[in-house]
mmCIF file of C-alpha atoms and ligand atoms in Angstrom:
data_model
loop_
_atom_site.group_PDB
_atom_site.id
_atom_site.type_symbol
_atom_site.label_atom_id
_atom_site.label_comp_id
_atom_site.label_asym_id
_atom_site.label_seq_id
_atom_site.Cartn_x
_atom_site.Cartn_y
_atom_site.Cartn_z
ATOM 1 C CA MET A 8 212.738 -91.023 70.768
ATOM 2 C CA LYS A 9 211.954 -87.361 71.377
ATOM 3 C CA THR A 10 214.531 -84.997 72.867
ATOM 4 C CA PHE A 11 213.452 -81.961 74.874
ATOM 5 C CA TYR A 12 215.856 -79.039 74.852
ATOM 6 C CA SER A 13 215.462 -75.477 76.136
ATOM 7 C CA GLU A 14 217.399 -72.557 74.663
ATOM 8 C CA ALA A 15 217.206 -70.952 78.119
ATOM 9 C CA HIS A 16 220.256 -72.978 79.194
ATOM 10 C CA ARG A 17 222.523 -70.601 77.269
ATOM 11 C CA GLY A 18 222.008 -67.905 79.889
ATOM 12 C CA HIS A 19 223.622 -70.088 82.537
ATOM 13 C CA ALA A 20 227.252 -69.403 81.683
ATOM 14 C CA GLY A 21 229.424 -68.916 84.746
ATOM 15 C CA HIS A 22 232.619 -66.867 84.640
ATOM 16 C CA PHE A 23 234.542 -69.292 86.798
ATOM 17 C CA GLU A 24 234.359 -72.072 89.340
ATOM 18 C CA LEU A 25 236.465 -72.964 92.334
ATOM 19 C CA ALA A 26 238.552 -76.085 91.693
ATOM 20 C CA GLY A 27 241.833 -77.133 93.338
ATOM 21 C CA GLY A 28 241.984 -73.854 95.234
ATOM 22 C CA ARG A 29 241.890 -71.817 92.025
ATOM 23 C CA LEU A 30 239.240 -70.004 90.023
ATOM 24 C CA VAL A 31 239.089 -71.895 86.714
ATOM 25 C CA PRO A 32 236.822 -71.763 83.673
ATOM 26 C CA CYS A 33 233.558 -73.625 84.295
ATOM 27 C CA PHE A 34 233.447 -77.303 83.332
ATOM 28 C CA GLU A 35 229.633 -77.180 83.293
ATOM 29 C CA LYS A 36 229.203 -74.872 80.287
ATOM 30 C CA PRO A 37 226.677 -74.209 77.506
ATOM 31 C CA VAL A 38 228.604 -76.034 74.792
ATOM 32 C CA ARG A 39 227.869 -79.313 76.586
ATOM 33 C CA ALA A 40 224.186 -79.149 75.711
ATOM 34 C CA GLU A 41 224.898 -77.856 72.218
ATOM 35 C CA TYR A 42 227.162 -80.794 71.388
ATOM 36 C CA VAL A 43 224.654 -83.332 72.696
ATOM 37 C CA ARG A 44 221.861 -81.719 70.711
ATOM 38 C CA ALA A 45 224.027 -81.701 67.589
ATOM 39 C CA ARG A 46 224.721 -85.408 68.013
ATOM 40 C CA VAL A 47 221.010 -86.168 68.509
ATOM 41 C CA GLU A 48 220.357 -84.452 65.193
ATOM 42 C CA GLU A 49 223.377 -86.066 63.510
ATOM 43 C CA VAL A 50 222.265 -89.623 64.296
ATOM 44 C CA GLY A 51 218.591 -88.876 63.688
ATOM 45 C CA LEU A 52 217.528 -90.019 67.156
ATOM 46 C CA GLY A 53 214.240 -88.196 66.771
ATOM 47 C CA PRO A 54 212.812 -84.668 66.935
ATOM 48 C CA VAL A 55 214.444 -82.064 69.185
ATOM 49 C CA LEU A 56 211.568 -80.151 70.732
ATOM 50 C CA ALA A 57 211.116 -77.172 72.989
ATOM 51 C CA PRO A 58 209.466 -78.191 76.259
ATOM 52 C CA LYS A 59 206.135 -77.043 77.584
ATOM 53 C CA SER A 60 206.322 -74.402 80.292
ATOM 54 C CA TRP A 61 205.554 -75.802 83.756
ATOM 55 C CA SER A 62 204.810 -74.144 87.085
ATOM 56 C CA LEU A 63 206.806 -75.032 90.190
ATOM 57 C CA ASP A 64 203.963 -77.228 91.487
ATOM 58 C CA ALA A 65 205.730 -80.481 90.535
ATOM 59 C CA ALA A 66 209.061 -79.206 91.895
ATOM 60 C CA ALA A 67 207.363 -78.323 95.170
ATOM 61 C CA ARG A 68 206.430 -82.001 95.576
ATOM 62 C CA VAL A 69 210.070 -82.783 96.398
ATOM 63 C CA HIS A 70 211.732 -79.423 97.117
ATOM 64 C CA ASP A 71 211.256 -77.108 100.104
ATOM 65 C CA ALA A 72 209.092 -74.087 99.286
ATOM 66 C CA GLY A 73 211.525 -71.644 100.868
ATOM 67 C CA TYR A 74 214.370 -73.110 98.825
ATOM 68 C CA LEU A 75 212.444 -72.777 95.567
ATOM 69 C CA ASP A 76 211.576 -69.192 96.463
ATOM 70 C CA PHE A 77 215.253 -68.509 97.164
ATOM 71 C CA LEU A 78 216.242 -69.853 93.735
ATOM 72 C CA GLY A 79 213.877 -67.379 92.117
ATOM 73 C CA ARG A 80 215.247 -64.399 94.018
ATOM 74 C CA ALA A 81 218.947 -65.230 94.438
ATOM 75 C CA TRP A 82 220.451 -63.337 91.545
ATOM 76 C CA ASP A 83 218.366 -60.193 92.107
ATOM 77 C CA MET A 84 219.294 -60.145 95.795
ATOM 78 C CA TRP A 85 222.966 -60.662 94.897
ATOM 79 C CA ALA A 86 222.911 -57.942 92.228
ATOM 80 C CA ALA A 87 221.045 -55.555 94.535
ATOM 81 C CA GLU A 88 224.164 -55.520 96.693
ATOM 82 C CA GLY A 89 226.240 -54.313 93.763
ATOM 83 C CA ASN A 90 227.639 -57.693 92.737
ATOM 84 C CA HIS A 91 228.174 -58.432 89.037
ATOM 85 C CA THR A 92 229.957 -61.777 88.883
ATOM 86 C CA THR A 93 228.899 -65.277 89.868
ATOM 87 C CA ALA A 94 226.970 -65.524 93.119
ATOM 88 C CA LEU A 95 228.778 -68.120 95.225
ATOM 89 C CA ALA A 96 228.328 -69.315 98.809
ATOM 90 C CA MET A 97 231.171 -68.594 101.186
ATOM 91 C CA THR A 98 229.781 -69.550 104.619
ATOM 92 C CA TRP A 99 227.866 -72.677 105.585
ATOM 93 C CA PRO A 100 225.936 -73.649 108.769
ATOM 94 C CA VAL A 101 228.118 -76.657 109.551
ATOM 95 C CA ARG A 102 228.270 -78.548 112.871
ATOM 96 C CA GLY A 103 228.448 -76.105 115.798
ATOM 97 C CA LEU A 104 226.537 -73.401 113.944
ATOM 98 C CA ARG A 105 222.772 -72.902 113.834
ATOM 99 C CA ASN A 106 220.627 -73.804 110.877
ATOM 100 C CA ASP A 107 217.246 -73.406 112.583
ATOM 101 C CA ILE A 108 217.081 -69.721 111.643
ATOM 102 C CA VAL A 109 216.329 -69.055 107.974
ATOM 103 C CA PRO A 110 218.653 -66.164 107.070
ATOM 104 C CA THR A 111 217.611 -63.060 105.158
ATOM 105 C CA SER A 112 220.936 -61.798 103.843
ATOM 106 C CA ILE A 113 221.828 -63.152 100.416
ATOM 107 C CA GLU A 114 225.349 -64.147 101.484
ATOM 108 C CA ALA A 115 223.905 -66.200 104.350
ATOM 109 C CA MET A 116 221.116 -67.638 102.182
ATOM 110 C CA LEU A 117 223.636 -68.818 99.585
ATOM 111 C CA GLY A 118 225.339 -70.894 102.277
ATOM 112 C CA TYR A 119 222.152 -71.956 104.022
ATOM 113 C CA TYR A 120 220.742 -73.360 100.774
ATOM 114 C CA SER A 121 223.887 -75.015 99.383
ATOM 115 C CA MET A 122 226.244 -77.940 100.071
ATOM 116 C CA ASP A 123 229.275 -76.408 98.316
ATOM 117 C CA ALA A 124 230.466 -73.462 96.234
ATOM 118 C CA GLY A 125 229.751 -75.452 93.105
ATOM 119 C CA ALA A 126 226.390 -73.937 92.193
ATOM 120 C CA GLY A 127 227.036 -70.408 91.035
ATOM 121 C CA PHE A 128 224.298 -68.048 89.950
ATOM 122 C CA MET A 129 224.453 -65.746 86.940
ATOM 123 C CA PRO A 130 221.733 -63.388 85.613
ATOM 124 C CA GLY A 131 220.360 -66.128 83.351
ATOM 125 C CA THR A 132 220.694 -69.017 85.767
ATOM 126 C CA TYR A 133 217.147 -69.075 87.057
ATOM 127 C CA ALA A 134 215.661 -69.083 83.564
ATOM 128 C CA ALA A 135 217.990 -71.980 82.741
ATOM 129 C CA ILE A 136 216.913 -73.854 85.881
ATOM 130 C CA ARG A 137 213.279 -73.485 84.870
ATOM 131 C CA GLY A 138 213.994 -74.520 81.277
ATOM 132 C CA SER A 139 215.844 -77.581 82.478
ATOM 133 C CA LEU A 140 212.926 -78.530 84.710
ATOM 134 C CA ASP A 141 210.522 -77.979 81.801
ATOM 135 C CA CYS A 142 212.519 -80.471 79.718
ATOM 136 C CA ALA A 143 212.368 -83.123 82.436
ATOM 137 C CA LEU A 144 208.634 -82.738 83.023
ATOM 138 C CA THR A 145 207.700 -82.596 79.347
ATOM 139 C CA ALA A 146 209.747 -85.727 78.672
ATOM 140 C CA ALA A 147 208.141 -87.430 81.685
ATOM 141 C CA GLU A 148 204.719 -86.572 80.287
ATOM 142 C CA CYS A 149 205.747 -88.254 77.009
ATOM 143 C CA VAL A 150 206.702 -91.449 78.813
ATOM 144 C CA ALA A 151 203.552 -91.377 80.942
ATOM 145 C CA GLY A 152 201.599 -90.957 77.726
ATOM 146 C CA GLY A 153 202.848 -94.263 76.363
ATOM 147 C CA GLU A 154 206.129 -93.537 74.628
ATOM 148 C CA ALA A 155 208.808 -96.163 75.288
ATOM 149 C CA ALA A 156 211.409 -93.526 76.104
ATOM 150 C CA ALA A 157 212.195 -89.828 76.004
ATOM 151 C CA PHE A 158 215.321 -87.746 76.542
ATOM 152 C CA ALA A 159 215.346 -84.589 78.680
ATOM 153 C CA LEU A 160 218.463 -82.692 77.588
ATOM 154 C CA CYS A 161 218.685 -80.902 80.908
ATOM 155 C CA ARG A 162 221.149 -78.158 81.672
ATOM 156 C CA PRO A 163 221.889 -77.297 84.455
ATOM 157 C CA PRO A 164 221.895 -80.851 85.829
ATOM 158 C CA GLY A 165 220.117 -81.792 89.041
ATOM 159 C CA HIS A 166 221.101 -84.963 90.886
ATOM 160 C CA HIS A 167 223.196 -83.256 93.613
ATOM 161 C CA ALA A 168 220.314 -80.924 94.526
ATOM 162 C CA GLY A 169 218.550 -82.059 97.673
ATOM 163 C CA SER A 170 215.112 -81.107 98.961
ATOM 164 C CA ALA A 171 216.471 -77.797 100.251
ATOM 165 C CA PHE A 172 219.967 -77.305 98.873
ATOM 166 C CA MET A 173 221.933 -76.813 95.658
ATOM 167 C CA GLY A 174 225.448 -77.900 94.792
ATOM 168 C CA GLY A 175 227.693 -79.599 92.275
ATOM 169 C CA TYR A 176 226.279 -77.523 89.390
ATOM 170 C CA CYS A 177 222.723 -78.566 90.422
ATOM 171 C CA PHE A 178 219.761 -76.470 91.559
ATOM 172 C CA ILE A 179 216.468 -78.291 90.987
ATOM 173 C CA ASN A 180 216.674 -82.084 90.986
ATOM 174 C CA ASN A 181 215.164 -82.637 87.547
ATOM 175 C CA ALA A 182 215.171 -86.446 87.745
ATOM 176 C CA SER A 183 213.585 -86.458 91.215
ATOM 177 C CA VAL A 184 210.876 -83.982 90.250
ATOM 178 C CA ALA A 185 210.141 -86.068 87.147
ATOM 179 C CA ALA A 186 210.055 -89.276 89.207
ATOM 180 C CA GLN A 187 207.586 -87.707 91.624
ATOM 181 C CA TRP A 188 205.488 -86.392 88.746
ATOM 182 C CA LEU A 189 205.370 -89.942 87.326
ATOM 183 C CA ARG A 190 204.326 -91.226 90.752
ATOM 184 C CA ASP A 191 201.547 -88.618 90.843
ATOM 185 C CA ASN A 192 200.433 -89.510 87.319
ATOM 186 C CA GLY A 193 199.918 -93.228 87.264
ATOM 187 C CA ALA A 194 203.181 -94.957 88.170
ATOM 188 C CA ALA A 195 202.905 -96.827 91.462
ATOM 189 C CA ARG A 196 206.597 -97.729 91.633
ATOM 190 C CA VAL A 197 209.403 -95.716 90.078
ATOM 191 C CA ALA A 198 213.080 -96.681 89.870
ATOM 192 C CA ILE A 199 215.794 -94.058 89.484
ATOM 193 C CA LEU A 200 219.061 -95.375 88.051
ATOM 194 C CA ASP A 201 221.884 -92.846 88.378
ATOM 195 C CA VAL A 202 224.800 -93.731 86.070
ATOM 196 C CA ASP A 203 226.630 -90.420 86.461
ATOM 197 C CA TYR A 204 230.220 -90.708 87.741
ATOM 198 C CA HIS A 205 229.267 -88.829 90.910
ATOM 199 C CA HIS A 206 226.831 -90.091 93.529
ATOM 200 C CA GLY A 207 223.424 -88.457 93.221
ATOM 201 C CA ASN A 208 223.310 -87.417 96.853
ATOM 202 C CA GLY A 209 220.323 -85.131 96.312
ATOM 203 C CA THR A 210 218.213 -87.857 94.750
ATOM 204 C CA GLN A 211 219.103 -90.231 97.574
ATOM 205 C CA GLU A 212 218.214 -87.629 100.190
ATOM 206 C CA ILE A 213 214.876 -86.824 98.593
ATOM 207 C CA PHE A 214 213.620 -90.427 98.446
ATOM 208 C CA TYR A 215 215.579 -92.016 101.303
ATOM 209 C CA ALA A 216 212.559 -92.639 103.560
ATOM 210 C CA ARG A 217 210.281 -93.788 100.749
ATOM 211 C CA GLY A 218 209.577 -97.305 99.539
ATOM 212 C CA ASP A 219 207.722 -96.316 96.366
ATOM 213 C CA VAL A 220 210.837 -94.967 94.624
ATOM 214 C CA LEU A 221 213.937 -97.163 94.348
ATOM 215 C CA VAL A 222 217.181 -95.210 93.935
ATOM 216 C CA CYS A 223 220.265 -96.981 92.564
ATOM 217 C CA ASN A 224 223.591 -95.150 92.207
ATOM 218 C CA ILE A 225 226.767 -96.380 90.491
ATOM 219 C CA HIS A 226 229.521 -93.880 91.281
ATOM 220 C CA GLY A 227 232.980 -92.931 92.432
ATOM 221 C CA ASP A 228 233.668 -94.170 95.960
ATOM 222 C CA PRO A 229 232.821 -91.284 98.362
ATOM 223 C CA ASN A 230 235.958 -92.103 100.358
ATOM 224 C CA THR A 231 237.891 -90.558 97.479
ATOM 225 C CA GLU A 232 235.347 -88.755 95.304
ATOM 226 C CA TYR A 233 232.834 -85.929 95.399
ATOM 227 C CA PRO A 234 230.340 -85.556 97.026
ATOM 228 C CA PHE A 235 232.353 -87.403 99.733
ATOM 229 C CA PHE A 236 229.680 -87.273 102.419
ATOM 230 C CA LEU A 237 227.080 -89.675 100.973
ATOM 231 C CA GLY A 238 227.129 -92.754 98.723
ATOM 232 C CA HIS A 239 228.374 -95.613 100.879
ATOM 233 C CA VAL A 240 227.098 -99.191 100.560
ATOM 234 C CA ASP A 241 225.501 -99.164 104.024
ATOM 235 C CA GLU A 242 223.034 -96.463 102.987
ATOM 236 C CA THR A 243 220.048 -98.703 102.180
ATOM 237 C CA GLY A 244 217.156 -96.428 103.054
ATOM 238 C CA THR A 245 215.278 -95.737 106.254
ATOM 239 C CA GLY A 246 211.777 -96.411 107.595
ATOM 240 C CA ALA A 247 209.418 -97.156 104.731
ATOM 241 C CA GLY A 248 212.416 -96.646 102.449
ATOM 242 C CA GLU A 249 214.553 -99.381 104.010
ATOM 243 C CA GLY A 250 215.835 -101.499 101.131
ATOM 244 C CA ALA A 251 214.864 -98.921 98.498
ATOM 245 C CA ASN A 252 218.288 -97.325 98.166
ATOM 246 C CA ALA A 253 221.310 -99.078 96.653
ATOM 247 C CA ASN A 254 224.804 -97.610 96.275
ATOM 248 C CA TYR A 255 227.559 -99.133 94.142
ATOM 249 C CA PRO A 256 230.698 -97.142 95.001
ATOM 250 C CA LEU A 257 233.626 -97.995 92.710
ATOM 251 C CA PRO A 258 237.340 -97.070 92.832
ATOM 252 C CA PHE A 259 239.372 -94.768 90.608
ATOM 253 C CA GLY A 260 240.331 -96.563 87.403
ATOM 254 C CA THR A 261 237.099 -98.574 87.154
ATOM 255 C CA ASP A 262 236.544 -99.853 83.607
ATOM 256 C CA PHE A 263 233.414 -101.246 81.990
ATOM 257 C CA GLU A 264 234.105 -104.809 83.106
ATOM 258 C CA SER A 265 233.438 -103.959 86.760
ATOM 259 C CA TRP A 266 231.199 -100.966 86.087
ATOM 260 C CA GLY A 267 228.970 -103.145 83.904
ATOM 261 C CA ALA A 268 228.759 -105.773 86.644
ATOM 262 C CA ALA A 269 227.442 -103.096 89.001
ATOM 263 C CA LEU A 270 224.945 -102.039 86.344
ATOM 264 C CA ASP A 271 223.753 -105.621 85.982
ATOM 265 C CA HIS A 272 223.258 -105.882 89.727
ATOM 266 C CA ALA A 273 221.392 -102.571 89.889
ATOM 267 C CA CYS A 274 219.154 -103.670 87.025
ATOM 268 C CA GLY A 275 218.429 -106.848 88.959
ATOM 269 C CA ARG A 276 217.322 -104.692 91.881
ATOM 270 C CA ILE A 277 215.073 -102.675 89.570
ATOM 271 C CA GLU A 278 213.519 -105.825 88.133
ATOM 272 C CA ALA A 279 212.908 -107.278 91.617
ATOM 273 C CA PHE A 280 211.428 -103.942 92.725
ATOM 274 C CA GLY A 281 208.813 -104.163 89.975
ATOM 275 C CA ALA A 282 209.244 -100.646 88.666
ATOM 276 C CA ASP A 283 206.469 -99.347 86.439
ATOM 277 C CA VAL A 284 208.826 -96.770 84.947
ATOM 278 C CA VAL A 285 212.569 -96.109 85.047
ATOM 279 C CA VAL A 286 214.185 -92.669 85.312
ATOM 280 C CA VAL A 287 217.852 -92.641 84.317
ATOM 281 C CA SER A 288 220.106 -89.867 85.594
ATOM 282 C CA LEU A 289 222.321 -89.940 82.543
ATOM 283 C CA GLY A 290 225.730 -88.522 83.269
ATOM 284 C CA VAL A 291 228.630 -89.486 81.002
ATOM 285 C CA ASP A 292 231.499 -88.290 83.194
ATOM 286 C CA THR A 293 232.348 -91.990 83.597
ATOM 287 C CA PHE A 294 234.271 -91.519 80.348
ATOM 288 C CA GLU A 295 238.012 -92.296 80.351
ATOM 289 C CA ARG A 296 238.931 -88.748 79.237
ATOM 290 C CA ASP A 297 236.557 -86.811 81.466
ATOM 291 C CA PRO A 298 238.588 -83.916 82.926
ATOM 292 C CA ILE A 299 237.203 -84.094 86.470
ATOM 293 C CA SER A 300 236.526 -87.831 86.864
ATOM 294 C CA HIS A 301 238.460 -91.096 87.307
ATOM 295 C CA PHE A 302 236.662 -93.986 85.617
ATOM 296 C CA LYS A 303 237.769 -95.632 82.371
ATOM 297 C CA LEU A 304 234.664 -96.210 80.264
ATOM 298 C CA THR A 305 235.207 -95.908 76.519
ATOM 299 C CA SER A 306 232.816 -94.529 73.903
ATOM 300 C CA ALA A 307 232.112 -98.112 72.807
ATOM 301 C CA ASP A 308 230.726 -98.861 76.282
ATOM 302 C CA TYR A 309 227.858 -96.361 76.276
ATOM 303 C CA PRO A 310 225.596 -98.219 73.810
ATOM 304 C CA LYS A 311 226.012 -101.281 76.067
ATOM 305 C CA ILE A 312 224.621 -99.260 78.969
ATOM 306 C CA GLY A 313 221.576 -98.316 76.923
ATOM 307 C CA ALA A 314 221.068 -101.898 75.752
ATOM 308 C CA ARG A 315 221.182 -103.205 79.319
ATOM 309 C CA ILE A 316 218.628 -100.619 80.471
ATOM 310 C CA ALA A 317 216.385 -101.539 77.533
ATOM 311 C CA LYS A 318 216.355 -105.148 78.769
ATOM 312 C CA LEU A 319 214.365 -103.927 81.777
ATOM 313 C CA GLY A 320 211.497 -103.569 79.338
ATOM 314 C CA ARG A 321 210.037 -100.579 81.123
ATOM 315 C CA PRO A 322 209.099 -97.067 79.896
ATOM 316 C CA THR A 323 212.268 -95.049 80.414
ATOM 317 C CA LEU A 324 212.966 -91.363 80.942
ATOM 318 C CA PHE A 325 216.550 -90.264 80.365
ATOM 319 C CA VAL A 326 217.509 -87.061 82.221
ATOM 320 C CA PHE A 327 220.864 -85.523 81.306
ATOM 321 C CA GLU A 328 223.282 -84.926 84.180
ATOM 322 C CA GLY A 329 227.088 -84.561 84.043
ATOM 323 C CA GLY A 330 229.903 -85.154 81.579
ATOM 324 C CA TYR A 331 232.670 -82.676 80.740
ATOM 325 C CA ALA A 332 234.772 -84.187 77.933
ATOM 326 C CA VAL A 333 232.971 -81.970 75.467
ATOM 327 C CA ASP A 334 234.468 -83.438 72.276
ATOM 328 C CA GLU A 335 232.938 -86.832 73.045
ATOM 329 C CA ILE A 336 229.995 -85.799 75.218
ATOM 330 C CA GLY A 337 227.510 -86.083 72.370
ATOM 331 C CA ILE A 338 228.848 -89.425 71.123
ATOM 332 C CA ASN A 339 228.752 -90.876 74.619
ATOM 333 C CA ALA A 340 225.396 -89.524 75.789
ATOM 334 C CA VAL A 341 223.586 -90.312 72.538
ATOM 335 C CA GLY A 342 225.376 -93.676 72.415
ATOM 336 C CA VAL A 343 223.358 -94.700 75.472
ATOM 337 C CA LEU A 344 220.146 -93.667 73.718
ATOM 338 C CA THR A 345 220.882 -95.428 70.420
ATOM 339 C CA GLY A 346 221.997 -98.463 72.403
ATOM 340 C CA PHE A 347 218.677 -98.374 74.245
ATOM 341 C CA GLU A 348 216.865 -98.373 70.908
ATOM 342 C CA GLY A 349 218.947 -101.273 69.655
ATOM 343 C CA ARG A 350 220.383 -99.253 66.760
HETATM 344 N N1 6XA B 404 233.254 -79.336 91.808
HETATM 345 C C1 6XA B 404 232.917 -80.563 92.429
HETATM 346 C C2 6XA B 404 232.518 -81.584 91.422
HETATM 347 C C3 6XA B 404 231.130 -81.355 90.908
HETATM 348 C C4 6XA B 404 230.617 -82.606 90.216
HETATM 349 C C5 6XA B 404 229.546 -82.297 89.240
HETATM 350 C C6 6XA B 404 228.993 -83.527 88.596
HETATM 351 O O1 6XA B 404 229.332 -83.930 87.501
HETATM 352 N N2 6XA B 404 228.108 -84.230 89.273
HETATM 353 O O2 6XA B 404 227.515 -85.313 88.715
HETATM 354 ZN ZN1 ZN B 405 228.942 -86.118 87.588
#
C-alpha cells in the first residue's frame, strides 16, 4: 500500500506542553512521524510519497470557515504581539460566559477556537496542518481510485478537532475531511473506525447528526480519561444520525482480550451499516508502554487489528493519529498495516 508523508510536519515542533500542572517536553513530536516512515520503508510496505497539494475546499465541508481562517492567521497574530514561544489558549468561553461574539484578539480567539491548551501553535504549525491534510486527501483519492488501502502518515493528528475547535494536538480533523471527501466522490456510506486510545470527540461531533457516516470509537472511558466530556455509551447519534455513532469506552488496564472484543463488535456494526469505504483513525497509544495512556496492548496485537479490519472487505483509508512510545511507534503502527495486508 502507498504511504503519503509530508516533510512539512517537521516545522510543527512545540517547545513544551502543559501536563500535570507542569510545562513538559511535547509528547506529540516530529520523531513520531520519522520513526513510522522508517518502519514503512524497513518492512517494504510500499512507496512513501509526497502528497498532492489541496485547497481548503474539502476541509470547509466539515470545518467552520471562520475557524479555518483563524488557523491560517493564528501564528502571525500571536507573533505580531511580540510572542516568540508556543501560542496557547488561556481563557475559554465556558458556561456563564458568552460565545456568541467572535473575538478579534488573538488571546481570545485561541480560547474561542479550542477545547484545551493542548494544541499549541509554532511558526511552522500551519504548514504542517496543511501537509497533514494533503496526506489524508491524497490517500483518500487513492482509495477512491480503486486501491484496496492507503496510509496517510498524518502529523499533526486530527480526531480531537471539531467543526470549529482544536485540541489534543489536533487542528484539522484529517480523517473527517477525508471521510467527507469520499462521500462527495462516490461513497454513499462511509464508516470511521477510531482505534486511538483517546475518544475522537471531534469526529463524533462533526458527524453526530448524520446517518451517512457511521462513527465507531474504542477508547479510554471518559469518566477517567481525556477528553473526559464526550465518549459515553449513550451517545448514539441524533436526528438523522441516531444509531450512527457507537462508543466503546474501556477501563484502565484493558488488554487485547477485551479490546479485541470491542473491535469485533464495532466491525459488526460497520458490516451491518453497509459501508462502501472504511476510514481508520489509527492511533497506537493503546500500547502497554505508551507514556500518556493506560491500555495494555502489546506489539503482537497490532497485526491482529489490521487483520480484523481487512475482514470487512472494504476499501480502507488509514489516517495516523496518536501514539507516543516512540521506540515502538513504527512497529505498532505499521504492524496494523502489514496485518491488514495479511503479511
Ligand atoms: N494532553 C491531553 C491528552 C491529549 C491526547 C492526545 C491524543 O493522543 N489523542 O488521541
Ligand atoms: Zn490518542
